[in-house]
Tab-separated table of C-alpha atoms in Angstrom:
chain	number	residue	atom	x	y	z
A	1	MET	CA	108.590	108.144	102.822
A	2	SER	CA	110.351	111.211	101.328
A	3	GLY	CA	113.628	111.286	99.392
A	4	PHE	CA	114.599	114.808	98.764
A	5	ARG	CA	118.265	114.695	97.677
A	6	LEU	CA	120.373	117.930	98.960
A	7	PHE	CA	123.081	116.645	96.276
A	8	LYS	CA	123.597	114.372	93.362
A	9	LEU	CA	125.925	111.870	91.985
A	10	SER	CA	127.220	112.812	88.935
A	11	HIS	CA	126.509	111.471	85.792
A	12	PRO	CA	126.054	112.256	81.916
A	13	PRO	CA	123.576	115.047	82.092
A	14	ARG	CA	119.842	114.581	81.845
A	15	LYS	CA	118.911	116.985	78.830
A	16	THR	CA	115.133	117.208	80.118
A	17	MET	CA	114.725	116.744	83.621
A	18	PRO	CA	115.806	120.032	85.408
A	19	GLY	CA	117.281	119.545	89.156
A	20	ALA	CA	117.476	121.242	92.109
A	21	THR	CA	120.170	123.457	94.182
A	22	LEU	CA	122.146	120.841	95.657
A	23	ALA	CA	123.648	121.328	98.744
A	24	LEU	CA	126.887	118.934	98.425
A	25	GLY	CA	127.253	119.697	94.363
A	26	ALA	CA	130.874	120.819	94.680
A	27	LEU	CA	131.962	118.045	96.759
A	28	PHE	CA	130.657	115.414	94.175
A	29	CYS	CA	131.492	117.653	91.112
A	30	ALA	CA	135.201	117.336	92.067
A	31	ALA	CA	134.867	113.519	92.625
A	32	LEU	CA	132.815	112.398	90.048
A	33	THR	CA	133.519	114.085	86.663
A	34	ALA	CA	134.440	110.938	84.848
A	35	CYS	CA	130.894	109.845	84.206
A	36	GLY	CA	130.538	111.815	81.085
A	37	GLY	CA	132.163	112.488	77.921
A	38	GLY	CA	132.050	113.933	74.294
A	39	HIS	CA	133.306	110.604	72.667
A	40	SER	CA	131.447	108.875	69.748
A	41	HIS	CA	129.584	105.631	70.631
A	42	PRO	CA	127.827	102.997	68.567
A	43	PRO	CA	124.194	103.043	68.521
A	44	ARG	CA	122.763	101.752	71.950
A	45	PRO	CA	120.390	98.983	71.857
A	46	VAL	CA	116.746	99.633	71.342
A	47	PRO	CA	115.625	99.085	75.333
A	48	PRO	CA	113.284	97.011	76.361
A	49	VAL	CA	109.704	97.912	75.753
A	50	PRO	CA	106.807	96.525	77.241
A	51	PRO	CA	104.263	94.706	74.957
A	52	SER	CA	101.756	97.079	73.428
A	53	PRO	CA	99.134	98.164	75.957
A	54	PRO	CA	96.009	96.945	76.029
A	55	VAL	CA	92.340	99.107	75.574
A	56	SER	CA	93.075	100.266	79.092
A	57	GLN	CA	95.081	103.875	79.073
A	58	GLY	CA	94.391	104.305	82.953
A	59	PRO	CA	91.845	106.313	84.483
A	60	LEU	CA	90.336	110.186	83.390
A	61	TYR	CA	91.685	112.756	85.806
A	62	ASP	CA	90.259	116.349	86.987
A	63	PHE	CA	92.916	118.805	87.074
A	64	THR	CA	93.139	121.639	89.601
A	65	GLU	CA	95.927	124.251	89.383
A	66	ILE	CA	97.725	124.416	92.859
A	67	GLY	CA	100.279	126.849	94.795
A	68	LEU	CA	99.898	130.797	95.902
A	69	PRO	CA	98.710	133.543	93.725
A	70	GLY	CA	101.224	135.435	91.558
A	71	ILE	CA	103.520	132.429	91.597
A	72	THR	CA	105.826	131.796	88.092
A	73	ALA	CA	106.910	128.737	88.896
A	74	GLY	CA	106.914	125.907	91.593
A	75	ARG	CA	108.397	122.528	92.731
A	76	VAL	CA	107.042	119.951	94.436
A	77	LEU	CA	108.881	116.901	95.605
A	78	ARG	CA	108.269	113.247	95.278
A	79	GLN	CA	107.169	113.441	99.051
A	80	GLY	CA	104.998	116.150	98.685
A	81	ILE	CA	101.652	114.516	98.355
A	82	ALA	CA	99.482	112.524	100.424
A	83	ASN	CA	96.487	111.125	100.248
A	84	GLY	CA	93.502	113.296	100.060
A	85	GLY	CA	94.536	116.060	97.931
A	86	LEU	CA	97.097	117.139	100.016
A	87	VAL	CA	100.390	118.843	98.523
A	88	ALA	CA	103.251	120.454	99.935
A	89	GLY	CA	105.341	122.846	97.826
A	90	THR	CA	107.103	125.875	97.200
A	91	SER	CA	105.865	128.728	94.530
A	92	LEU	CA	108.394	130.960	93.454
A	93	ASP	CA	106.877	134.459	92.937
A	94	ALA	CA	107.643	137.073	90.181
A	95	ALA	CA	109.958	138.869	92.980
A	96	GLY	CA	112.239	135.535	92.855
A	97	ILE	CA	110.631	134.853	96.460
A	98	ASN	CA	110.230	130.983	97.704
A	99	ARG	CA	106.932	130.595	99.800
A	100	ALA	CA	105.979	127.569	100.987
A	101	PHE	CA	102.656	126.185	100.594
A	102	LEU	CA	100.501	123.395	101.750
A	103	TYR	CA	97.357	122.693	99.470
A	104	ASN	CA	95.005	121.121	101.757
A	105	GLY	CA	92.448	119.212	99.059
A	106	LYS	CA	90.344	122.617	98.668
A	107	THR	CA	92.481	125.462	99.257
A	108	ASN	CA	96.393	126.804	99.193
A	109	ILE	CA	97.582	127.700	102.588
A	110	ASP	CA	100.582	130.046	102.572
A	111	LEU	CA	102.823	128.595	105.459
A	112	GLY	CA	104.741	131.801	106.149
A	113	SER	CA	108.288	131.950	107.621
A	114	PHE	CA	110.173	132.947	110.821
A	115	GLY	CA	110.739	136.435	109.740
A	116	GLY	CA	112.642	136.225	106.160
A	117	PRO	CA	111.190	136.419	102.881
A	118	ASN	CA	111.547	132.954	101.751
A	119	ALA	CA	110.449	129.315	102.805
A	120	ARG	CA	110.225	126.148	101.189
A	121	ALA	CA	108.144	123.089	101.967
A	122	PHE	CA	109.487	119.380	100.935
A	123	ALA	CA	107.202	116.578	102.224
A	124	VAL	CA	103.669	116.408	103.633
A	125	ASN	CA	102.257	113.219	105.547
A	126	ARG	CA	98.245	112.190	105.407
A	127	CYS	CA	97.480	114.099	108.675
A	128	GLY	CA	98.550	117.241	106.688
A	129	GLN	CA	101.872	117.798	108.821
A	130	VAL	CA	104.721	119.585	106.517
A	131	ALA	CA	108.337	119.559	106.838
A	132	GLY	CA	110.538	122.341	105.520
A	133	TRP	CA	112.547	125.270	106.190
A	134	GLY	CA	111.907	129.249	106.605
A	135	GLN	CA	114.061	132.017	107.061
A	136	THR	CA	114.709	133.858	110.176
A	137	ALA	CA	114.753	137.484	109.854
A	138	ALA	CA	118.363	137.516	109.665
A	139	GLY	CA	117.800	135.309	106.154
A	140	ILE	CA	118.940	132.107	107.629
A	141	PRO	CA	117.184	128.923	106.897
A	142	HIS	CA	115.709	126.908	110.164
A	143	ALA	CA	113.847	123.831	109.835
A	144	PHE	CA	110.050	123.730	110.450
A	145	PHE	CA	107.142	121.530	111.216
A	146	TYR	CA	103.471	122.713	110.345
A	147	ASP	CA	100.375	121.323	112.054
A	148	GLY	CA	98.348	124.368	111.785
A	149	THR	CA	101.426	126.386	113.286
A	150	LEU	CA	104.395	126.757	111.812
A	151	ARG	CA	107.043	125.569	114.499
A	152	ASP	CA	110.711	126.346	114.514
A	153	LEU	CA	112.828	123.281	115.319
A	154	GLY	CA	115.990	125.127	115.934
A	155	THR	CA	119.409	123.633	115.215
A	156	LEU	CA	121.912	121.594	116.348
A	157	GLY	CA	124.007	124.407	117.889
A	158	GLY	CA	124.689	126.087	114.315
A	159	THR	CA	122.870	128.637	112.435
A	160	GLU	CA	120.922	126.633	109.350
A	161	SER	CA	118.581	123.948	109.434
A	162	TRP	CA	116.453	122.113	106.989
A	163	GLY	CA	113.513	119.601	107.427
A	164	VAL	CA	113.793	117.288	104.470
A	165	ALA	CA	111.539	114.536	105.167
A	166	ILE	CA	108.317	113.544	107.739
A	167	SER	CA	106.721	110.460	108.641
A	168	THR	CA	103.346	109.358	108.719
A	169	CYS	CA	103.640	109.789	112.526
A	170	GLY	CA	104.851	113.557	112.451
A	171	LYS	CA	108.750	112.583	112.741
A	172	VAL	CA	111.106	115.150	110.859
A	173	ALA	CA	114.907	114.043	109.447
A	174	GLY	CA	116.954	116.449	108.054
A	175	TRP	CA	120.255	118.397	108.780
A	176	SER	CA	121.777	121.201	110.664
A	177	THR	CA	124.876	122.835	110.961
A	178	LEU	CA	126.860	122.772	114.191
A	179	PRO	CA	129.112	125.279	116.079
A	180	SER	CA	132.212	123.829	114.425
A	181	GLY	CA	131.001	124.591	110.944
A	182	GLY	CA	130.068	120.803	109.786
A	183	ARG	CA	126.579	119.692	108.941
A	184	HIS	CA	125.105	116.896	110.399
A	185	ALA	CA	121.739	114.578	109.991
A	186	PHE	CA	119.204	114.951	112.748
A	187	TYR	CA	115.987	113.174	113.793
A	188	TYR	CA	113.382	115.058	115.148
A	189	ASP	CA	110.810	112.935	117.276
A	190	GLY	CA	108.533	115.828	118.329
A	191	LYS	CA	110.189	116.855	121.202
A	192	THR	CA	114.152	117.224	120.571
A	193	MET	CA	116.230	117.151	117.650
A	194	ARG	CA	118.489	114.276	117.915
A	195	ASP	CA	122.011	114.591	116.274
A	196	LEU	CA	122.828	111.474	113.990
A	197	GLY	CA	126.637	112.119	113.765
A	198	VAL	CA	128.787	110.885	110.970
A	199	PHE	CA	131.097	108.158	109.790
A	200	GLY	CA	134.008	110.595	109.803
A	201	GLY	CA	134.670	113.842	108.743
A	202	ALA	CA	132.331	116.690	109.107
A	203	ILE	CA	129.083	116.300	106.893
A	204	SER	CA	126.040	114.005	106.943
A	205	GLU	CA	122.685	114.446	105.721
A	206	ALA	CA	119.175	112.644	105.784
A	207	PHE	CA	117.009	112.613	102.894
A	208	ASP	CA	114.337	109.985	104.263
A	209	VAL	CA	112.136	108.745	107.511
A	210	ASN	CA	109.517	106.202	108.060
A	211	SER	CA	106.798	105.642	110.861
A	212	VAL	CA	109.089	103.853	113.012
A	213	GLY	CA	112.058	106.247	113.096
A	214	GLN	CA	114.348	104.605	110.680
A	215	VAL	CA	116.044	107.208	108.520
A	216	VAL	CA	118.186	107.145	105.673
A	217	GLY	CA	121.010	109.571	104.118
A	218	THR	CA	124.785	110.134	103.745
A	219	SER	CA	127.831	110.703	105.484
A	220	THR	CA	131.344	111.221	104.722
A	221	ILE	CA	133.595	108.624	105.621
A	222	PRO	CA	137.536	109.359	107.613
A	223	GLY	CA	140.327	110.048	105.481
A	224	VAL	CA	139.061	110.377	102.215
A	225	ASN	CA	136.868	112.345	100.137
A	226	GLU	CA	133.828	109.814	99.623
A	227	LEU	CA	130.298	109.726	100.847
A	228	HIS	CA	128.651	106.392	102.235
A	229	ALA	CA	124.905	105.718	102.362
A	230	PHE	CA	123.546	105.275	106.133
A	231	LEU	CA	120.643	103.829	107.758
A	232	TYR	CA	119.737	105.007	111.528
A	233	ASP	CA	117.090	103.328	113.915
A	234	ALA	CA	115.710	105.363	116.256
A	235	ARG	CA	114.086	102.400	118.114
A	236	THR	CA	117.882	101.562	118.810
A	237	GLY	CA	119.535	104.536	119.231
A	238	ALA	CA	122.719	102.759	117.917
A	239	PRO	CA	125.373	104.862	115.621
A	240	ILE	CA	124.358	105.164	111.940
A	241	GLN	CA	124.733	101.899	109.840
A	242	ASP	CA	127.013	101.948	106.780
A	243	LEU	CA	124.963	100.677	103.566
A	244	ASN	CA	128.080	101.628	101.057
A	245	PRO	CA	127.999	98.175	98.890
A	246	PRO	CA	131.661	96.498	99.299
A	247	GLY	CA	134.023	97.542	95.926
A	248	ARG	CA	131.806	100.898	95.718
A	249	THR	CA	132.697	104.264	96.483
A	250	PHE	CA	130.386	106.729	96.954
A	251	SER	CA	126.552	105.874	97.494
A	252	GLN	CA	123.860	107.693	99.283
A	253	ALA	CA	120.270	106.354	100.331
A	254	TYR	CA	117.479	107.776	98.642
A	255	ASP	CA	114.428	106.535	100.205
A	256	ILE	CA	112.942	104.072	102.497
A	257	ASN	CA	109.592	102.248	102.919
A	258	GLU	CA	107.832	101.237	105.937
A	259	ALA	CA	109.422	97.684	105.983
A	260	GLY	CA	113.024	99.207	105.861
A	261	GLN	CA	113.885	98.857	102.644
A	262	VAL	CA	116.077	101.212	101.110
A	263	ALA	CA	116.688	102.675	97.278
A	264	ILE	CA	120.401	103.257	96.672
A	265	THR	CA	122.568	105.077	94.496
A	266	THR	CA	126.155	103.951	94.109
A	267	ARG	CA	129.312	104.837	91.818
A	268	ASP	CA	131.425	102.153	90.462
A	269	PRO	CA	134.993	103.063	91.218
A	270	VAL	CA	136.457	101.646	87.697
A	271	ASP	CA	134.008	102.689	85.248
A	272	GLU	CA	132.567	105.751	87.340
A	273	HIS	CA	129.096	105.259	86.482
A	274	LEU	CA	126.095	104.904	88.560
A	275	ARG	CA	124.173	101.868	89.761
A	276	ALA	CA	121.222	101.284	91.476
A	277	TYR	CA	121.137	98.979	94.611
A	278	ARG	CA	118.223	97.908	97.193
A	279	TYR	CA	119.148	97.279	100.748
A	280	SER	CA	116.384	94.601	102.556
A	281	GLY	CA	116.838	92.387	105.600
A	282	GLY	CA	120.408	93.173	105.786
A	283	VAL	CA	121.264	92.435	102.295
A	284	LEU	CA	122.246	94.513	99.577
A	285	GLN	CA	121.000	93.968	96.193
A	286	ASP	CA	122.949	95.250	92.969
A	287	LEU	CA	119.481	95.974	90.588
A	288	GLY	CA	121.782	95.869	87.482
A	289	LEU	CA	121.322	97.260	84.044
A	290	LEU	CA	118.857	97.504	80.968
A	291	PRO	CA	120.938	96.225	77.698
A	292	GLY	CA	123.696	98.656	76.669
A	293	ALA	CA	122.853	100.582	79.146
A	294	LEU	CA	126.041	102.713	81.210
A	295	GLY	CA	124.479	103.178	84.585
A	296	SER	CA	121.295	103.189	86.603
A	297	GLU	CA	119.673	105.763	89.424
A	298	PRO	CA	116.522	105.185	91.457
A	299	ARG	CA	114.337	107.402	92.505
A	300	ALA	CA	111.869	105.699	94.850
A	301	ILE	CA	110.987	102.452	96.408
A	302	SER	CA	107.335	101.260	97.219
A	303	GLU	CA	105.787	99.480	99.906
A	304	ALA	CA	106.089	96.248	98.024
A	305	GLY	CA	109.828	97.092	97.400
A	306	HIS	CA	109.533	97.768	94.038
A	307	VAL	CA	112.682	100.383	92.959
A	308	VAL	CA	111.792	102.805	90.137
A	309	GLY	CA	114.488	105.015	88.379
A	310	TYR	CA	115.862	105.240	85.134
A	311	VAL	CA	119.071	103.802	83.076
A	312	TYR	CA	121.148	105.779	80.867
A	313	TYR	CA	122.875	105.165	77.620
A	314	PRO	CA	126.163	106.018	75.962
A	315	ASP	CA	124.261	108.179	73.202
A	316	GLY	CA	122.751	110.254	76.191
A	317	GLY	CA	119.459	108.680	76.104
A	318	GLN	CA	117.840	107.377	79.156
A	319	VAL	CA	115.003	105.011	79.787
A	320	ALA	CA	112.658	104.856	82.903
A	321	PHE	CA	112.812	101.402	84.472
A	322	VAL	CA	111.123	99.168	87.529
A	323	HIS	CA	112.710	96.575	89.448
A	324	ASP	CA	110.367	94.064	91.304
A	325	GLY	CA	112.777	92.516	93.101
A	326	THR	CA	114.051	89.543	90.510
A	327	ALA	CA	114.247	91.779	87.457
A	328	MET	CA	114.643	95.219	85.887
A	329	ARG	CA	112.024	95.955	83.475
A	330	GLY	CA	112.285	99.004	80.844
A	331	LEU	CA	109.294	101.258	81.075
A	332	GLY	CA	109.790	102.311	77.366
A	333	THR	CA	109.961	105.978	75.950
A	334	LEU	CA	106.589	108.087	74.498
A	335	ASN	CA	106.423	107.687	71.001
A	336	GLY	CA	109.656	106.728	70.047
A	337	GLY	CA	111.536	109.476	72.074
A	338	ARG	CA	114.623	108.961	74.014
A	339	PHE	CA	114.247	110.007	77.526
A	340	SER	CA	112.125	108.635	80.117
A	341	ASP	CA	112.270	109.024	83.769
A	342	ALA	CA	110.057	107.503	86.754
A	343	ASN	CA	109.915	109.927	89.735
A	344	ALA	CA	107.642	107.765	92.287
A	345	ILE	CA	105.618	104.933	92.697
A	346	ASN	CA	102.604	104.389	95.077
A	347	ALA	CA	101.471	101.072	96.910
A	348	SER	CA	99.347	100.006	94.110
A	349	GLY	CA	102.129	100.060	91.431
A	350	LEU	CA	101.287	103.265	89.624
A	351	ILE	CA	104.355	105.043	88.469
A	352	VAL	CA	104.760	108.529	87.476
A	353	GLY	CA	107.392	110.202	85.862
A	354	GLN	CA	108.194	112.457	82.639
A	355	ALA	CA	109.035	111.713	78.566
A	356	VAL	CA	110.168	113.414	76.094
A	357	ASN	CA	107.516	112.608	72.982
A	358	GLY	CA	109.421	111.500	70.076
A	359	PRO	CA	107.856	113.453	66.890
A	360	SER	CA	107.942	116.875	69.016
A	361	GLY	CA	110.699	116.585	71.417
A	362	SER	CA	108.584	118.243	73.960
A	363	GLU	CA	108.394	117.419	77.531
A	364	HIS	CA	105.291	115.462	78.868
A	365	ALA	CA	104.162	114.041	82.109
A	366	VAL	CA	103.543	110.356	82.075
A	367	ALA	CA	102.246	107.362	84.190
A	368	TRP	CA	102.366	103.644	83.767
A	369	GLY	CA	100.079	101.557	85.238
A	370	ARG	CA	100.097	97.617	86.059
A	371	ASP	CA	98.683	96.852	82.439
A	372	TYR	CA	99.433	99.974	80.351
A	373	GLY	CA	102.263	102.616	79.736
A	374	PRO	CA	103.918	105.143	79.228
A	375	VAL	CA	100.830	107.046	79.007
A	376	ASP	CA	100.722	110.954	77.883
A	377	LEU	CA	98.836	112.415	80.997
A	378	ASN	CA	97.752	115.437	78.749
A	379	THR	CA	95.868	112.965	77.200
A	380	ARG	CA	93.836	111.712	80.347
A	381	VAL	CA	92.565	115.040	81.677
A	382	LYS	CA	88.907	115.656	81.439
A	383	ASP	CA	88.504	119.556	80.408
A	384	LEU	CA	92.087	120.188	80.567
A	385	PRO	CA	92.007	124.087	80.551
A	386	ALA	CA	93.339	126.112	77.275
A	387	GLY	CA	96.985	126.777	77.870
A	388	ILE	CA	97.657	124.466	80.643
A	389	GLU	CA	100.456	121.576	79.279
A	390	LEU	CA	101.307	118.830	81.735
A	391	LEU	CA	105.553	118.664	81.540
A	392	GLU	CA	105.999	116.324	84.593
A	393	ALA	CA	104.615	114.238	86.863
A	394	VAL	CA	106.584	114.469	90.137
A	395	ALA	CA	104.617	112.715	93.148
A	396	VAL	CA	101.896	110.167	93.290
A	397	ALA	CA	99.850	109.374	96.392
A	398	ASP	CA	98.496	105.822	97.506
A	399	ASP	CA	94.612	107.105	96.368
A	400	GLY	CA	96.167	107.785	92.604
A	401	ALA	CA	96.099	111.340	92.862
A	402	ILE	CA	99.100	112.833	90.979
A	403	ALA	CA	101.091	116.109	91.285
A	404	VAL	CA	102.419	117.678	88.124
A	405	ARG	CA	104.558	120.497	87.099
A	406	THR	CA	103.197	122.483	84.199
A	407	ARG	CA	104.167	125.211	82.069
A	408	THR	CA	102.843	127.685	83.910
A	409	GLY	CA	103.149	126.213	87.404
A	410	LEU	CA	101.956	123.218	89.416
A	411	GLY	CA	98.829	121.312	89.543
A	412	LEU	CA	97.045	118.309	90.846
A	413	LEU	CA	95.312	115.303	88.971
A	414	ARG	CA	92.396	113.358	91.007
A	415	PRO	CA	90.891	110.374	89.294
A	416	ARG	CA	87.563	110.841	88.506
A	417	LYS	CA	85.323	109.153	90.265
């Protein structure tokens, strides 16, 4: 699964979690400006907090710095980790150049490019295959597939393409420009790049793909300035299916699991706030809100169909949540802080993300287990090197390894044996 978001629905700004540059941001910024506001609000209710954790605070971890030499910053997305200590991401060097890398469990590999200076890696599978983009000598990004050799996937006839997601079987999803200047989602089956089309208008983008070739993303629709979530199934080759919930305007599909369940975010046309949905077996389920919250946004869906993300409040605070298919549960904050966010969940239910520590106001990488959390991961590392501070847990593998953003770059946490 992947879930790299090329654009983001507008909502009150997240004060602690920096976002990526988003390809369709201008379209959403113009359409969704009513979500924020500087008005005063009554104090929000105290969000539901799980019972005090038992003695267990989760495993201890070993820490490894990852990324290419000389980096000043780095980025790993939620789909950029796989079992065996595999991590794919992007290192930013002192000259501001993006360099795609794969950490193979032992060493960092510079994936290179197609003659240009920049490259980015977004997703890796358990075989160590990577999807991303590399610039050509002309400076134009082309989608790539890496399996020991960097392969240019080409385009749908335009100039630019991005490989955004990769399945366990090495299928790639992303988007490409067209000769007409539009942008369409694609599915690469190992041989050819398939144009997934649009509902109408000129733009569609794919964000995730599973092993049977189901692809999710978003597309413009005819006649109006809206985007609708879609599902495509390569097994049938039928046109993309509209997953927009009735009565909602904008939507996008973030993540799909192997069972074909999808995490979707939508916008309410009346109050302009976001709402998380799950699609499963032809049914769209509104995941609701925690008491006092204005809106919710999903980040990921597990193989069990559990959705994680965050809700946000009138005072600008936000709290991580998990929805198990029946009810939404608040995951609490760190030491009374006002912010937490769940970025990812693995097959065993381990959730990782970020929280602001109440007393200090600083960002901390956190985890929630089935019987504990939130736990500050800085306190769970054996012999954390001096000067290293874990700011955000961005991805988690099914074997329990966690990719983290640090104050100086990137790191990998592996449970101690």
